[in-house]
PDB file of C-alpha atoms in Angstrom:
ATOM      1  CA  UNK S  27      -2.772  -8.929 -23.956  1.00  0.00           C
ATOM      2  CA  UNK S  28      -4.243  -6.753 -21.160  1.00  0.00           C
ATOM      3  CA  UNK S  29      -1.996  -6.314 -17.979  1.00  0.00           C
ATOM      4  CA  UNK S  30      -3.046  -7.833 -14.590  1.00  0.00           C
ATOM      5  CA  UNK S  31      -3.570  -4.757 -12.464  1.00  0.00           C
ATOM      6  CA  UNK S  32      -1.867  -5.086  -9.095  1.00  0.00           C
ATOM      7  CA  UNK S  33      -3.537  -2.119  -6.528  1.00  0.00           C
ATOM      8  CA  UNK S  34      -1.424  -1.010  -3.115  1.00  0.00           C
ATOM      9  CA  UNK S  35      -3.153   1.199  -0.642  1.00  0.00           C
ATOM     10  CA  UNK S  36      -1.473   4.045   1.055  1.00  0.00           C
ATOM     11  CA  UNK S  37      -3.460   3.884   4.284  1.00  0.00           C
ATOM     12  CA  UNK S  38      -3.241   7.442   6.039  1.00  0.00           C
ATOM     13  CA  UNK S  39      -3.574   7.669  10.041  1.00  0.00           C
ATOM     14  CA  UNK S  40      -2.664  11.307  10.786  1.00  0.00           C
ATOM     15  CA  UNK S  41       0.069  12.331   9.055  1.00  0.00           C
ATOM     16  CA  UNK S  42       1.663   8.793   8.859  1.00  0.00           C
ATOM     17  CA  UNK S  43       1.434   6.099   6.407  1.00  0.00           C
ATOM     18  CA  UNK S  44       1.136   2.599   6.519  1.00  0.00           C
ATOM     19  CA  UNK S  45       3.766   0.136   5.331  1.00  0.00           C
ATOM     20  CA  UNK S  46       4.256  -3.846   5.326  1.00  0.00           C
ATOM     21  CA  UNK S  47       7.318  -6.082   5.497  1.00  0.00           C
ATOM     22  CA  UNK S  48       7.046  -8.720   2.784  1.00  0.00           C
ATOM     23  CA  UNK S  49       7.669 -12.203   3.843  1.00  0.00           C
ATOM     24  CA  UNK S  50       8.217 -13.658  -0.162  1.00  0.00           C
ATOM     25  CA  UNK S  51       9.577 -13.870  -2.485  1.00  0.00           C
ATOM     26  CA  UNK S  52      12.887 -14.287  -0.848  1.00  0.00           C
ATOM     27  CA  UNK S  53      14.390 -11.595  -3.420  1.00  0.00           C
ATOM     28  CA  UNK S  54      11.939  -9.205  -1.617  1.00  0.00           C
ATOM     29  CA  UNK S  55      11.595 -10.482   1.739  1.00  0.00           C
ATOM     30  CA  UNK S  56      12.271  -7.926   4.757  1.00  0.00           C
ATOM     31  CA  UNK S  57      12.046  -5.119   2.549  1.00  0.00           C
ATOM     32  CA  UNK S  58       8.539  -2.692   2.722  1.00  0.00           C
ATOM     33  CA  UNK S  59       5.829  -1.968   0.650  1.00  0.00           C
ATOM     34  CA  UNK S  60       2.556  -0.376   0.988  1.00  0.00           C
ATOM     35  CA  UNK S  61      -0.275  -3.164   1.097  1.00  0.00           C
ATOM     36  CA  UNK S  62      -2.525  -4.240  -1.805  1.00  0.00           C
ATOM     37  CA  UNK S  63      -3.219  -7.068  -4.066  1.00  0.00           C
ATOM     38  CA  UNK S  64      -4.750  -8.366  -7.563  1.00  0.00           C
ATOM     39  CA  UNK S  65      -8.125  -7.437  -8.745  1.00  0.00           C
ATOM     40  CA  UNK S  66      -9.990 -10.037  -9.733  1.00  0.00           C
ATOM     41  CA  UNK S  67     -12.046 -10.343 -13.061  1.00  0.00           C
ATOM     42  CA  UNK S  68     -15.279  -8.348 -12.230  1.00  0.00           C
ATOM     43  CA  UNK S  69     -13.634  -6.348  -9.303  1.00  0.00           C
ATOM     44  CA  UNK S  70     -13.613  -2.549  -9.041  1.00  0.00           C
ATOM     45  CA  UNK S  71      -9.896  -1.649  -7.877  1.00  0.00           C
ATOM     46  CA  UNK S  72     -11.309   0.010  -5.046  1.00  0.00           C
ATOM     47  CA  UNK S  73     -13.255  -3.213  -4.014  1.00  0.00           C
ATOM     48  CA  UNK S  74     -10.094  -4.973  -4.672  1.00  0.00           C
ATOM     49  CA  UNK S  75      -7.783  -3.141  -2.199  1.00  0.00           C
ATOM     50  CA  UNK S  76     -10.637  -3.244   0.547  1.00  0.00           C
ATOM     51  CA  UNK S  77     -11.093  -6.822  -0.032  1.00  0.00           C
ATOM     52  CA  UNK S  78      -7.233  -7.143   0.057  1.00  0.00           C
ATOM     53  CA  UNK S  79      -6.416  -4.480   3.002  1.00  0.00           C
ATOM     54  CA  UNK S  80      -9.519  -7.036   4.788  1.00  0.00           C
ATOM     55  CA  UNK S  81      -6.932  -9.915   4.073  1.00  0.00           C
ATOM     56  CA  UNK S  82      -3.483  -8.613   4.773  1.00  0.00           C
ATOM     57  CA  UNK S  83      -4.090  -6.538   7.680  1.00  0.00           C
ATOM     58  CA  UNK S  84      -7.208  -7.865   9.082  1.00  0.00           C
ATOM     59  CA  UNK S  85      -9.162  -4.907   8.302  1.00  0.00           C
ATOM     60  CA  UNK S  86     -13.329  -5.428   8.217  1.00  0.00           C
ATOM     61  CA  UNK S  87     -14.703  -3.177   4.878  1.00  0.00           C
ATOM     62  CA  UNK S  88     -16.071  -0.366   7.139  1.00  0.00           C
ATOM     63  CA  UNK S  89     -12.607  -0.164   8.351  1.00  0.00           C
ATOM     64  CA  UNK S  90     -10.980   2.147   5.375  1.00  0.00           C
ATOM     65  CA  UNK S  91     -12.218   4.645   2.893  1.00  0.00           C
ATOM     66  CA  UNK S  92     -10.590   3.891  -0.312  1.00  0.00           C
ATOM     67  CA  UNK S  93      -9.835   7.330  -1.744  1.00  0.00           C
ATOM     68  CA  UNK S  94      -8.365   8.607  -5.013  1.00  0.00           C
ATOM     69  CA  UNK S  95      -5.468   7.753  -6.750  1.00  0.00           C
ATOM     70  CA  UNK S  96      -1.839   8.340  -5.686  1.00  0.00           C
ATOM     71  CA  UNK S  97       0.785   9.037  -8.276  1.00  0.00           C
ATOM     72  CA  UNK S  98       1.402   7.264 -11.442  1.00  0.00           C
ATOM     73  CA  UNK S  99       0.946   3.713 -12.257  1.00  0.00           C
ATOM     74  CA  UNK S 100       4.177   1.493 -12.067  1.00  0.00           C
ATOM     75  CA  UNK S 101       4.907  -0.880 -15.229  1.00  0.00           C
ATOM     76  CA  UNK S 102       6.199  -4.641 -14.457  1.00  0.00           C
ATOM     77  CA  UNK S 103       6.086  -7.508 -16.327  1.00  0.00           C
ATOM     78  CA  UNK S 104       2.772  -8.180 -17.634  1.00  0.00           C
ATOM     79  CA  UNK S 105       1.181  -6.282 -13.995  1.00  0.00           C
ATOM     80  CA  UNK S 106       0.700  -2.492 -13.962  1.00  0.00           C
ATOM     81  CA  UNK S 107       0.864  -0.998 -10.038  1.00  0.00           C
ATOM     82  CA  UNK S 108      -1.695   1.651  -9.120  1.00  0.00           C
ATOM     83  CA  UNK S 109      -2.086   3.250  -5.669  1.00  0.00           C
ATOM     84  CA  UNK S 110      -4.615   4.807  -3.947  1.00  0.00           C
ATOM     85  CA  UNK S 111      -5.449   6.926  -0.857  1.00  0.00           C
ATOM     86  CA  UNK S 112      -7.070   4.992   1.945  1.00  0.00           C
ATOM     87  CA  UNK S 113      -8.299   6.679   5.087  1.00  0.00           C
ATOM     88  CA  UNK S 114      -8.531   4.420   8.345  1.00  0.00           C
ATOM     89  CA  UNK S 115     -11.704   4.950   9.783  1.00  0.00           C
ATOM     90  CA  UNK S 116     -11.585   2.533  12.452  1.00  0.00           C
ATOM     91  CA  UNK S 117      -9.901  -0.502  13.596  1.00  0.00           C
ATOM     92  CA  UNK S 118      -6.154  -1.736  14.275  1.00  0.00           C
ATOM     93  CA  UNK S 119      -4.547  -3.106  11.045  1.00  0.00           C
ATOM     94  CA  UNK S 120      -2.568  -6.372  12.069  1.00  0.00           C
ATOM     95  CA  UNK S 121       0.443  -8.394   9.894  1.00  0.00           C
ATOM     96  CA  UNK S 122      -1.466 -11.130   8.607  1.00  0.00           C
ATOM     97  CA  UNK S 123       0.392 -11.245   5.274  1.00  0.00           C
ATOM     98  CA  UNK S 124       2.887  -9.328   6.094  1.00  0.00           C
ATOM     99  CA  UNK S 125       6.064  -9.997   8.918  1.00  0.00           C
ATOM    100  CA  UNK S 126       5.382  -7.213  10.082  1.00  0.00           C
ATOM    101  CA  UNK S 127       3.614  -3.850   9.820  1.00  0.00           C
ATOM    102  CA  UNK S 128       4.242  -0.266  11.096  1.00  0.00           C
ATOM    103  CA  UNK S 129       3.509   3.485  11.121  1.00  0.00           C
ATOM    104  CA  UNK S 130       5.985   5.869   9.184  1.00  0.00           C
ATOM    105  CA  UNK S 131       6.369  10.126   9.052  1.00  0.00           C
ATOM    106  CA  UNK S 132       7.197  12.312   5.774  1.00  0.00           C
ATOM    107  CA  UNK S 133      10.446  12.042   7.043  1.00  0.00           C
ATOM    108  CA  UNK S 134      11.156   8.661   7.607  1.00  0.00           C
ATOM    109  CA  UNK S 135       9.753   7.586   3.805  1.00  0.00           C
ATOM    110  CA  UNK S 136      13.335   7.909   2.485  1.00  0.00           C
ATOM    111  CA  UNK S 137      14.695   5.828   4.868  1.00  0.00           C
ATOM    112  CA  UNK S 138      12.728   2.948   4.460  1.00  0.00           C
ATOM    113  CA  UNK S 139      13.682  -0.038   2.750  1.00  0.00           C
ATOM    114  CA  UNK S 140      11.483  -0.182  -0.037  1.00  0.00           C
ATOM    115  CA  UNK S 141      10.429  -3.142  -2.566  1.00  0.00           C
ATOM    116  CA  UNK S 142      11.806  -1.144  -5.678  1.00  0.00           C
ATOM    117  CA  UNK S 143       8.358  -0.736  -7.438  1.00  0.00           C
ATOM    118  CA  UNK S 144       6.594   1.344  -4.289  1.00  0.00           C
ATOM    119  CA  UNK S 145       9.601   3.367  -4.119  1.00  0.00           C
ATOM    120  CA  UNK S 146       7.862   5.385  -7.491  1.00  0.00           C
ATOM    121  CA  UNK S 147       5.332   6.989  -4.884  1.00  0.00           C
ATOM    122  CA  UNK S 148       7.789   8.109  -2.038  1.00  0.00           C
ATOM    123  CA  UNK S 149       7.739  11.702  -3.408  1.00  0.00           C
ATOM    124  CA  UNK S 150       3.862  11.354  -3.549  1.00  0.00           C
ATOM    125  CA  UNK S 151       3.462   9.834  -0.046  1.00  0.00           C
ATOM    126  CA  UNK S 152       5.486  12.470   1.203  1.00  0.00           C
ATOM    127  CA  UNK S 153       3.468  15.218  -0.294  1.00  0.00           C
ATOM    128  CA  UNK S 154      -0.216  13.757   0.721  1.00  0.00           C
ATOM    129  CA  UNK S 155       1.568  13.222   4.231  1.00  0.00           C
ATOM    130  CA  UNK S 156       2.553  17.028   4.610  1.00  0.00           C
ATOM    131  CA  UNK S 157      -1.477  17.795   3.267  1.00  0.00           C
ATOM    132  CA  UNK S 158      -2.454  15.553   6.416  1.00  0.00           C
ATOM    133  CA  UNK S 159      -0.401  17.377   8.702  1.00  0.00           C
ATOM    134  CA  UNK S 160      -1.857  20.425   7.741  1.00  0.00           C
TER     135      UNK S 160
END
């Protein structure tokens, strides 16, 4: 049975990423992730996570540049997580989805409380944030 495949965006601005508080489940609530959702049948993950960055943060599609891939993909339970790079073009991304939403530095990724799964790309965040810096 094929996996339902679950894509988060790691939305650059400078050399600082994007992350979003989760609201639910309550197991999860208050902790961070970066933002994303399920691609639907016929969906290109990159038209996915636009679509879904459009949702959660309010984003219009000219808004981000969905880039190319960021780490590994993450195995759950029948859903396989796979990030990308997303460049912010233009526009203000808003919690919509999300209790809240906020900027954060190389050195701050460690600190955050991350929903367990994202916490698989903190070494690559860290590294594509020092390449922005640059």
């Amino acid at each position: 049975m094929p996996t339902q495949i679950v894509v988060a965006g790691a939305v650059i601005r400078r050399a600082t990423v994007l992350v979003a508080q989760r609201v639910r489940p309550p197991e999860l609530a208050g902790r961070w992730e970066l933002p994303g959702g399920k691609v639907a049948p016929g969906e290109t993950e990159r038209d996915a996570l636009a679509r879904e960055l459009g949702e959660e943060l309010g984003l219009a599609l000219g808004d981000v540049a969905v880039g190319d891939r960021l780490g590994e993909d993450i195995a759950l339970d029948g859903i396989t997580l796979r990030a990308y790079r997303v460049q912010l073009v233009s526009g203000e991304p808003h919690a919509r989805d999300h209790r809240a939403v906020r900027w954060v530095t190389a050195d701050e990724l460690p600190d955050v409380d991350w929903v367990p799964a994202d916490r698989g790309w903190v070494a690559d965040l860290a590294r594509t944030l020092a390449a922005s810096a640059s």
